């Protein structure tokens, strides 16, 4: 409970800064309008106007909150105007891509730890893959896959997987290598096989690393799915909301979609965190 | 000396050399080491860091490969001896798996070696009893003190009933009071099980108190400077350390260490 006051203080400070930013950035439009109508406005009038514009440069927090509320609770979840509908479109691609990426990441890490050739050859490519801007490669993936008749969920999932396998590879290689020389020597004194060393030592030792890299991967997967929705002509999904929002200058719509994406990412990270707590507790590892 | 000849030879080293290849060229960790250890002996290796005592123990365990000379364990090469489960090894740190209970940790070698399940449970109960940890099987390592954790790691090394117990400074990280108690318990355990024990330490009182044979080593290159057969009786209460024989042996160990120029700073 002692934490409540500092947390609320920080939130209040952010909201206050946001409001100040809204007033400052939206006031230009208000002043231009007034100048065109040959009016002079008092400070209070300016502030009031910046809080309630239809297309503000920076929507005020209460506008975004209202947009978010309308999007989530204001319509049937099947409606194309529902943020729940769009979030689900994005989330389903994210989850599929995340599963592919995490699985691939773990497999690659197993190979890298056990095979020197893979250690030397795979890691540079994995790193190189992440230096390519995802915005550049996403349209190519969509187009190439569309040309062979694969559209919809799967191409987006591929982009998600492309972004999310990397933190898992890096984290799991570190995790599988976390047992120290003494623990490996101990297993050598038992003449343990490589498979036994993996299942009895490396795998359980990697668990804390596993969940940490999954959290990073989940956020990356969501970014991948959203980016994957941008070049498709924006039909559905949070990416589509962002894109059409920017087409029509609907900044409230953009910000609502951004917050929805943040909520979805936070939910995924939260679920992984809960799984981590339960798993490590059952394994007897003190947090 | 006569005593050693009467016993069956368990560990035998003749002119053993071991060099590590490093970036600065080879480092001679062991040079011309010759030693015979008989069945049921308690042998301590003592010397300053860099004298090769740990390297010698690791060579016996086939964790290091000698570059010259002969080394046999139970009449086999160290590698064969390891596959024949000739020894249990206790490291400086307990190194228990945090995700396994104490019983689960002791069971680890039994699982790897493929003992039947019922046999595993029987042996775990038996060795936990032996190190005075009966009733702690369901605890996790972090719930135990450092001394208890090290006892659990000794139980783990004993679980598959190897004839030889190799211990690399097992009590080095513990405080003196706990160390004294564990030394006493180790002697009792040794008397009860009749195992051959190889024990690396840098503590003179520990070496003299525990051993039937003290091997004094010195560094650069790692070699044996003295081998002392202890005149102390088998039965050793803690206050034997005030006896004249004890002090004499300790003195000889110290002399041996000094002769090896081992305490140059």
XYZ file of C-alpha atoms in Angstrom:
552
model
C 0.000 0.000 0.000
C 2.915 2.359 0.572
C 3.560 2.121 -3.167
C 0.168 3.527 -4.136
C 1.046 7.164 -3.491
C 4.287 7.239 -5.557
C 2.654 5.281 -8.398
C -0.349 7.624 -8.504
C 1.999 10.610 -8.333
C 3.866 9.427 -11.435
C 0.611 8.738 -13.302
C -0.735 12.166 -12.342
C 2.499 13.801 -13.528
C 2.299 12.023 -16.893
C -1.355 13.015 -17.367
C -0.574 16.606 -16.403
C 2.318 16.771 -18.891
C 0.059 15.249 -21.521
C -2.628 17.879 -20.937
C -0.022 20.624 -21.109
C 1.273 19.148 -24.363
C -2.261 18.999 -25.775
C -2.881 22.656 -24.986
C 0.422 23.710 -26.449
C 0.238 21.638 -29.643
C -3.471 22.168 -30.382
C -3.479 25.905 -29.638
C -1.981 26.719 -33.043
C -5.108 25.547 -34.800
C -7.337 27.412 -32.336
C -5.369 30.630 -32.862
C -5.411 30.252 -36.652
C -9.204 29.818 -36.592
C -9.587 32.853 -34.371
C -7.318 34.943 -36.600
C -9.338 33.951 -39.648
C -12.546 35.047 -37.885
C -10.817 38.187 -36.625
C -11.435 37.221 -33.010
C -9.244 37.510 -29.985
C -9.454 34.720 -27.445
C -8.748 34.718 -23.743
C -6.410 32.085 -22.340
C -9.344 30.142 -20.836
C -11.100 30.077 -24.189
C -7.976 28.760 -25.892
C -7.526 26.015 -23.316
C -11.184 25.016 -23.522
C -11.006 24.764 -27.302
C -7.817 22.666 -27.317
C -9.503 20.086 -25.092
C -12.297 19.404 -27.508
C -11.104 19.566 -31.121
C -12.308 17.077 -33.693
C -8.852 16.532 -35.170
C -6.385 17.561 -32.508
C -2.649 17.280 -33.146
C -2.345 15.658 -29.732
C -5.683 14.434 -28.334
C -6.239 15.171 -24.668
C -6.228 12.152 -22.312
C -9.977 12.264 -21.769
C -10.556 12.197 -25.551
C -8.383 9.112 -25.905
C -10.087 7.509 -22.902
C -13.462 8.182 -24.445
C -12.328 6.824 -27.840
C -10.990 3.717 -26.108
C -14.202 3.300 -24.100
C -16.375 3.730 -27.196
C -14.202 1.302 -29.132
C -14.291 -1.397 -26.482
C -17.704 -1.061 -24.826
C -19.600 1.200 -27.232
C -20.285 -1.459 -29.869
C -20.859 -5.129 -30.444
C -17.507 -6.917 -30.409
C -18.227 -8.196 -33.932
C -18.612 -4.666 -35.308
C -15.880 -3.340 -37.548
C -15.778 -0.283 -35.353
C -15.048 -2.317 -32.259
C -11.504 -2.198 -30.948
C -12.053 -5.655 -29.456
C -12.700 -7.007 -32.959
C -9.557 -5.400 -34.366
C -7.481 -6.355 -31.338
C -8.537 -9.969 -31.761
C -7.561 -9.960 -35.461
C -4.114 -8.705 -34.494
C -3.813 -10.890 -31.409
C -4.600 -14.112 -33.295
C -1.793 -13.402 -35.775
C 0.454 -12.386 -32.898
C -0.171 -15.587 -30.950
C 0.432 -17.822 -33.973
C 3.620 -15.922 -34.868
C 4.740 -15.918 -31.255
C 4.287 -19.689 -31.005
C 6.229 -20.267 -34.243
C 8.942 -17.787 -33.232
C 9.361 -19.117 -29.713
C 9.455 -22.744 -30.922
C 11.955 -21.910 -33.642
C 14.027 -19.881 -31.184
C 14.249 -22.748 -28.694
C 15.152 -25.259 -31.435
C 17.867 -22.996 -32.818
C 19.249 -22.441 -29.311
C 19.397 -26.208 -28.702
C 21.302 -26.597 -31.970
C 23.660 -23.732 -31.215
C 24.515 -25.109 -27.774
C 25.132 -28.645 -29.017
C 26.747 -28.093 -32.376
C 29.828 -25.991 -32.903
C 29.147 -25.527 -36.585
C 25.677 -24.145 -35.794
C 27.155 -21.981 -33.080
C 29.494 -20.384 -35.622
C 27.003 -20.174 -38.494
C 23.496 -19.517 -37.155
C 24.110 -16.693 -34.712
C 25.538 -14.190 -37.253
C 22.517 -14.773 -39.506
C 20.123 -14.392 -36.607
C 21.744 -11.082 -35.734
C 21.816 -9.969 -39.368
C 18.108 -10.778 -39.708
C 17.314 -8.273 -36.985
C 19.364 -5.459 -38.508
C 17.024 -5.325 -41.520
C 14.227 -2.820 -40.855
C 11.027 -4.807 -40.435
C 9.142 -2.079 -42.333
C 11.250 -2.904 -45.383
C 10.837 -6.648 -45.277
C 7.195 -6.885 -44.156
C 5.659 -5.806 -47.506
C 7.890 -8.286 -49.346
C 6.760 -11.135 -47.146
C 3.111 -10.150 -47.651
C 3.508 -9.812 -51.424
C 5.559 -12.979 -51.911
C 3.159 -15.039 -49.835
C 0.116 -13.527 -51.555
C 1.599 -14.511 -54.917
C 1.597 -18.141 -53.849
C -1.926 -17.803 -52.538
C -1.251 -17.434 -48.827
C -3.085 -14.448 -47.391
C -4.751 -13.363 -44.177
C -3.513 -14.532 -40.824
C -0.440 -16.519 -41.773
C 1.743 -13.891 -43.514
C 1.301 -11.601 -40.513
C 2.214 -14.469 -38.222
C 5.385 -15.006 -40.251
C 6.420 -11.403 -39.635
C 5.616 -11.830 -35.936
C 7.732 -14.975 -35.840
C 10.546 -13.174 -37.662
C 10.707 -10.587 -34.884
C 10.031 -12.855 -31.930
C 12.426 -15.754 -32.536
C 15.476 -13.589 -31.940
C 15.101 -12.730 -28.232
C 14.257 -16.388 -27.603
C 17.401 -17.628 -29.384
C 19.631 -15.205 -27.511
C 17.950 -15.827 -24.155
C 17.872 -19.602 -24.458
C 21.486 -19.923 -25.635
C 22.399 -17.967 -22.518
C 20.049 -20.092 -20.417
C 21.293 -23.448 -21.729
C 24.845 -22.280 -21.071
C 24.064 -20.957 -17.590
C 25.233 -24.106 -15.702
C 28.817 -23.491 -14.600
C 31.855 -25.675 -15.257
C 31.514 -27.387 -11.888
C 27.969 -28.555 -12.593
C 28.994 -29.875 -15.990
C 32.015 -31.632 -14.410
C 29.700 -33.238 -11.869
C 27.651 -34.787 -14.657
C 30.849 -35.926 -16.387
C 31.802 -37.823 -13.237
C 28.510 -39.716 -13.675
C 29.385 -40.349 -17.355
C 26.106 -38.642 -18.271
C 25.191 -38.506 -21.971
C 24.591 -35.212 -23.767
C 20.852 -35.867 -23.759
C 20.906 -36.500 -20.006
C 22.964 -33.354 -19.450
C 20.390 -31.425 -21.452
C 17.256 -32.740 -19.757
C 18.612 -32.963 -16.211
C 20.673 -29.776 -16.140
C 20.589 -27.371 -19.087
C 16.833 -27.404 -19.649
C 15.698 -26.796 -16.062
C 18.508 -24.284 -15.539
C 17.278 -22.284 -18.546
C 13.722 -21.760 -17.233
C 14.201 -18.262 -15.760
C 15.824 -17.178 -19.042
C 12.989 -18.821 -20.990
C 10.234 -16.741 -19.444
C 12.219 -13.524 -19.603
C 12.891 -13.958 -23.318
C 9.231 -14.926 -23.911
C 8.155 -11.591 -22.454
C 10.382 -9.703 -24.881
C 9.286 -11.967 -27.730
C 5.573 -11.402 -27.013
C 5.943 -7.636 -27.312
C 8.019 -8.039 -30.486
C 5.432 -10.419 -31.967
C 2.678 -7.838 -31.462
C 4.749 -5.167 -33.212
C 5.339 -7.640 -36.049
C 1.629 -8.349 -36.494
C 0.740 -4.651 -36.499
C 3.462 -3.859 -39.029
C 2.237 -6.814 -41.095
C -1.219 -5.225 -41.274
C 0.030 -1.930 -42.687
C 0.880 -2.930 -46.286
C -2.209 -5.105 -46.838
C -4.429 -2.150 -47.616
C -5.639 -2.046 -44.057
C -8.824 -4.062 -43.790
C -8.857 -5.197 -40.199
C -6.634 -5.254 -37.172
C -5.022 -2.628 -34.960
C -2.559 -1.849 -37.742
C -5.492 -1.121 -40.020
C -6.984 1.210 -37.396
C -3.664 3.058 -37.189
C -3.445 3.325 -40.958
C -7.017 4.529 -41.580
C -6.707 6.867 -38.630
C -3.728 8.512 -40.279
C -5.433 8.571 -43.702
C -8.365 10.555 -42.352
C -6.505 12.577 -39.754
C -8.397 10.838 -36.950
C -5.806 11.237 -34.246
C -8.153 10.054 -31.512
C -8.611 6.811 -33.451
C -4.833 6.384 -33.773
C -4.247 6.963 -30.101
C -7.064 4.653 -29.072
C -5.611 1.891 -31.244
C -2.141 2.537 -29.803
C -3.466 2.210 -26.278
C -5.373 -0.931 -27.227
C -2.116 -2.401 -28.567
C -0.337 -1.462 -25.354
C -3.109 -3.113 -23.307
C -2.878 -6.306 -25.399
C 0.933 -6.397 -25.010
C 0.671 -5.786 -21.272
C -1.886 -8.586 -20.990
C 0.394 -11.041 -22.811
C 3.397 -10.097 -20.688
C 1.202 -10.387 -17.605
C 0.050 -13.895 -18.552
C 3.653 -14.982 -19.185
C 4.692 -13.464 -15.863
C 1.971 -15.444 -14.080
C 3.074 -18.663 -15.829
C 6.645 -17.895 -14.789
C 5.673 -17.400 -11.155
C 3.666 -20.641 -11.064
C 6.324 -22.690 -12.887
C 9.286 -21.490 -10.850
C 7.311 -21.937 -7.645
C 6.453 -25.506 -8.584
C 10.118 -26.092 -9.430
C 10.970 -24.895 -5.919
C 13.095 -22.017 -7.136
C 12.941 -19.088 -4.814
C 12.035 -15.913 -6.649
C 55.035 -47.645 4.770
C 54.527 -51.293 5.600
C 50.850 -50.637 6.140
C 50.478 -49.336 2.585
C 52.177 -52.371 1.089
C 49.733 -54.676 2.832
C 46.719 -53.026 1.284
C 45.435 -53.531 -2.230
C 46.477 -50.625 -4.439
C 43.581 -48.414 -5.495
C 45.255 -45.393 -7.053
C 48.689 -45.550 -8.594
C 50.607 -42.739 -10.291
C 54.078 -43.158 -11.802
C 56.043 -40.213 -13.195
C 52.800 -38.414 -13.949
C 53.097 -35.212 -15.984
C 50.283 -32.843 -16.852
C 50.710 -29.621 -18.813
C 48.002 -27.127 -19.751
C 48.280 -25.374 -23.088
C 47.683 -21.683 -22.539
C 48.095 -18.591 -24.664
C 51.425 -17.959 -22.919
C 52.703 -21.440 -23.718
C 52.417 -24.668 -21.756
C 52.024 -24.529 -17.970
C 53.387 -27.517 -16.096
C 50.619 -28.311 -13.580
C 52.085 -31.664 -12.488
C 55.630 -32.909 -12.886
C 56.877 -36.411 -12.195
C 54.228 -37.261 -9.597
C 54.591 -40.765 -8.174
C 52.170 -41.979 -5.507
C 50.422 -45.136 -4.376
C 47.155 -45.108 -2.447
C 45.932 -48.297 -0.789
C 42.390 -49.437 -0.155
C 40.693 -47.716 2.775
C 43.280 -44.977 3.140
C 42.413 -41.368 3.842
C 44.852 -39.325 1.767
C 45.071 -35.557 1.990
C 46.728 -33.382 -0.618
C 47.971 -30.138 0.836
C 49.830 -27.225 -0.661
C 49.435 -23.614 -1.747
C 47.327 -22.673 -4.753
C 48.912 -23.645 -8.036
C 50.618 -26.732 -6.585
C 48.471 -29.053 -8.679
C 46.594 -30.764 -5.846
C 43.220 -30.164 -7.439
C 44.599 -31.011 -10.879
C 45.875 -34.339 -9.548
C 42.448 -35.132 -8.055
C 40.783 -34.170 -11.336
C 43.219 -36.375 -13.253
C 42.233 -39.311 -11.042
C 38.610 -38.518 -11.873
C 39.418 -38.337 -15.612
C 38.359 -34.685 -15.668
C 41.889 -33.784 -16.841
C 44.085 -35.818 -19.169
C 47.727 -36.392 -18.175
C 50.347 -35.575 -20.791
C 52.839 -38.166 -19.576
C 53.488 -40.981 -17.130
C 51.082 -43.624 -15.848
C 47.915 -43.274 -13.776
C 45.626 -46.122 -12.819
C 42.505 -46.339 -10.679
C 41.421 -49.791 -9.516
C 43.842 -51.183 -12.091
C 42.067 -49.382 -14.926
C 42.623 -46.109 -16.748
C 40.824 -43.189 -15.068
C 38.361 -43.105 -17.963
C 37.453 -46.773 -17.576
C 37.276 -46.359 -13.820
C 34.790 -43.536 -14.219
C 32.563 -45.628 -16.454
C 32.814 -48.414 -13.863
C 31.534 -45.889 -11.276
C 34.714 -46.195 -9.244
C 34.426 -42.869 -7.474
C 32.123 -40.172 -6.173
C 33.328 -36.585 -6.458
C 32.594 -33.746 -4.039
C 33.316 -30.229 -5.270
C 34.190 -27.049 -3.399
C 30.629 -25.799 -3.674
C 27.702 -28.086 -2.904
C 26.283 -27.341 -6.361
C 22.854 -28.717 -5.565
C 20.173 -28.107 -8.197
C 17.848 -25.421 -6.834
C 14.901 -26.999 -8.654
C 15.322 -30.375 -6.967
C 14.634 -31.305 -3.376
C 17.479 -32.696 -1.288
C 16.250 -36.232 -2.006
C 15.932 -35.319 -5.687
C 19.497 -34.053 -5.745
C 20.850 -37.201 -4.130
C 18.825 -39.203 -6.631
C 20.397 -37.421 -9.626
C 23.339 -39.801 -10.182
C 21.058 -42.795 -9.634
C 18.664 -41.556 -12.340
C 21.531 -40.982 -14.756
C 23.023 -44.397 -14.039
C 19.641 -46.025 -14.486
C 19.009 -47.606 -11.105
C 15.483 -49.047 -10.680
C 13.062 -46.672 -8.970
C 12.593 -48.599 -5.749
C 16.352 -49.026 -5.446
C 16.792 -45.270 -5.928
C 14.467 -44.464 -3.038
C 16.117 -47.053 -0.799
C 19.591 -45.691 -1.458
C 18.553 -42.071 -1.023
C 17.080 -42.842 2.390
C 20.188 -44.803 3.312
C 22.778 -42.140 2.420
C 20.732 -39.287 3.859
C 20.753 -41.261 7.103
C 24.507 -41.672 6.755
C 25.161 -37.911 6.563
C 22.602 -37.150 9.262
C 20.066 -35.554 6.953
C 17.203 -38.015 7.376
C 13.977 -36.009 7.450
C 15.368 -33.262 5.204
C 14.726 -35.092 1.923
C 11.688 -32.993 1.011
C 13.405 -29.658 1.690
C 14.823 -27.535 -1.092
C 18.517 -26.574 -0.992
C 17.905 -22.923 -0.095
C 16.099 -24.053 3.047
C 19.326 -25.639 4.362
C 22.475 -24.099 5.834
C 25.767 -24.200 3.920
C 27.080 -27.070 6.033
C 23.924 -29.112 5.495
C 24.079 -28.456 1.763
C 27.651 -29.749 1.658
C 26.562 -32.855 3.599
C 23.832 -33.374 1.005
C 26.435 -33.152 -1.743
C 28.508 -35.801 0.076
C 25.384 -37.978 0.248
C 24.992 -37.476 -3.514
C 28.568 -38.673 -4.060
C 27.947 -41.699 -1.844
C 24.588 -42.628 -3.370
C 25.889 -45.071 -5.976
C 28.273 -46.666 -3.498
C 31.588 -46.097 -5.240
C 34.683 -47.355 -3.387
C 36.540 -44.082 -3.747
C 35.455 -40.665 -2.553
C 37.319 -37.717 -4.087
C 36.822 -34.425 -2.263
C 38.122 -31.092 -3.544
C 38.268 -28.646 -0.617
C 34.714 -29.603 0.326
C 34.688 -27.543 3.532
C 36.758 -24.610 2.234
C 33.797 -22.242 2.095
C 32.478 -23.059 5.576
C 33.293 -21.379 8.862
C 35.680 -23.035 11.307
C 33.073 -24.331 13.776
C 30.996 -26.013 11.069
C 34.181 -27.298 9.461
C 35.313 -28.952 12.716
C 31.972 -30.709 13.086
C 31.945 -31.890 9.494
C 35.542 -33.133 9.820
C 34.505 -35.210 12.805
C 31.485 -36.558 10.954
C 33.556 -37.309 7.883
C 35.932 -39.414 9.971
C 32.994 -41.370 11.397
C 31.588 -41.858 7.934
C 34.940 -43.044 6.671
C 35.250 -45.519 9.567
C 31.745 -46.863 8.916
C 32.015 -47.201 5.139
C 35.704 -48.120 4.763
C 35.982 -46.041 1.580
C 39.223 -44.764 0.131
C 39.188 -40.986 0.373
C 41.255 -38.459 -1.569
C 40.927 -35.055 0.081
C 42.302 -31.745 -1.175
C 42.766 -29.004 1.405
C 44.933 -26.024 2.222
C 44.402 -26.315 5.962
C 47.219 -28.025 7.888
C 45.092 -28.953 10.955
C 42.385 -30.376 8.707
C 44.869 -32.484 6.764
C 46.594 -33.819 9.890
C 43.355 -34.471 11.755
C 41.716 -36.429 8.953
C 44.420 -38.321 7.129
C 46.256 -41.596 7.330
C 48.559 -40.211 4.654
C 49.432 -36.566 3.968
C 50.826 -35.621 0.584
C 52.616 -32.265 0.669
C 52.839 -30.533 -2.702
C 54.535 -27.400 -4.003
C 54.005 -25.244 -7.077
C 55.840 -24.291 -10.296
C 55.924 -27.041 -11.381
C 53.354 -28.912 -9.262
C 55.140 -31.774 -7.528
C 55.159 -33.855 -4.363
C 57.695 -32.719 -1.767
C 56.793 -35.040 1.129
C 54.545 -37.999 1.898
C 53.775 -38.459 5.594
C 52.182 -41.609 6.994
C 50.300 -40.397 10.027
C 51.201 -42.022 13.366
C 47.875 -40.949 14.838
C 45.476 -43.711 15.918
C 42.348 -44.571 13.941
C 40.134 -43.225 16.714
C 40.479 -39.426 16.717
C 38.532 -37.225 19.097
C 38.752 -33.478 18.337
C 41.128 -32.828 21.273
C 43.740 -35.100 19.679
C 44.839 -31.850 18.076
C 46.509 -30.833 21.328
C 48.571 -34.043 21.489
C 52.306 -34.133 20.901
C 52.084 -36.464 17.877
C 49.572 -34.191 16.189
C 51.751 -31.139 16.679
C 54.794 -33.026 15.385
C 53.017 -34.123 12.216
C 51.678 -30.613 11.695
C 55.195 -29.289 12.124
C 56.544 -31.687 9.514
C 53.827 -30.659 7.065
C 54.729 -27.021 7.619
C 58.401 -27.790 7.068
C 57.533 -29.612 3.859
C 55.548 -26.656 2.619
C 58.396 -24.296 3.467
C 60.956 -26.539 1.738
C 58.928 -26.207 -1.446
C 59.353 -22.417 -1.222
C 55.635 -22.441 -1.272
C 54.962 -19.412 0.853
C 57.015 -16.963 -1.144
C 54.909 -13.886 -1.546
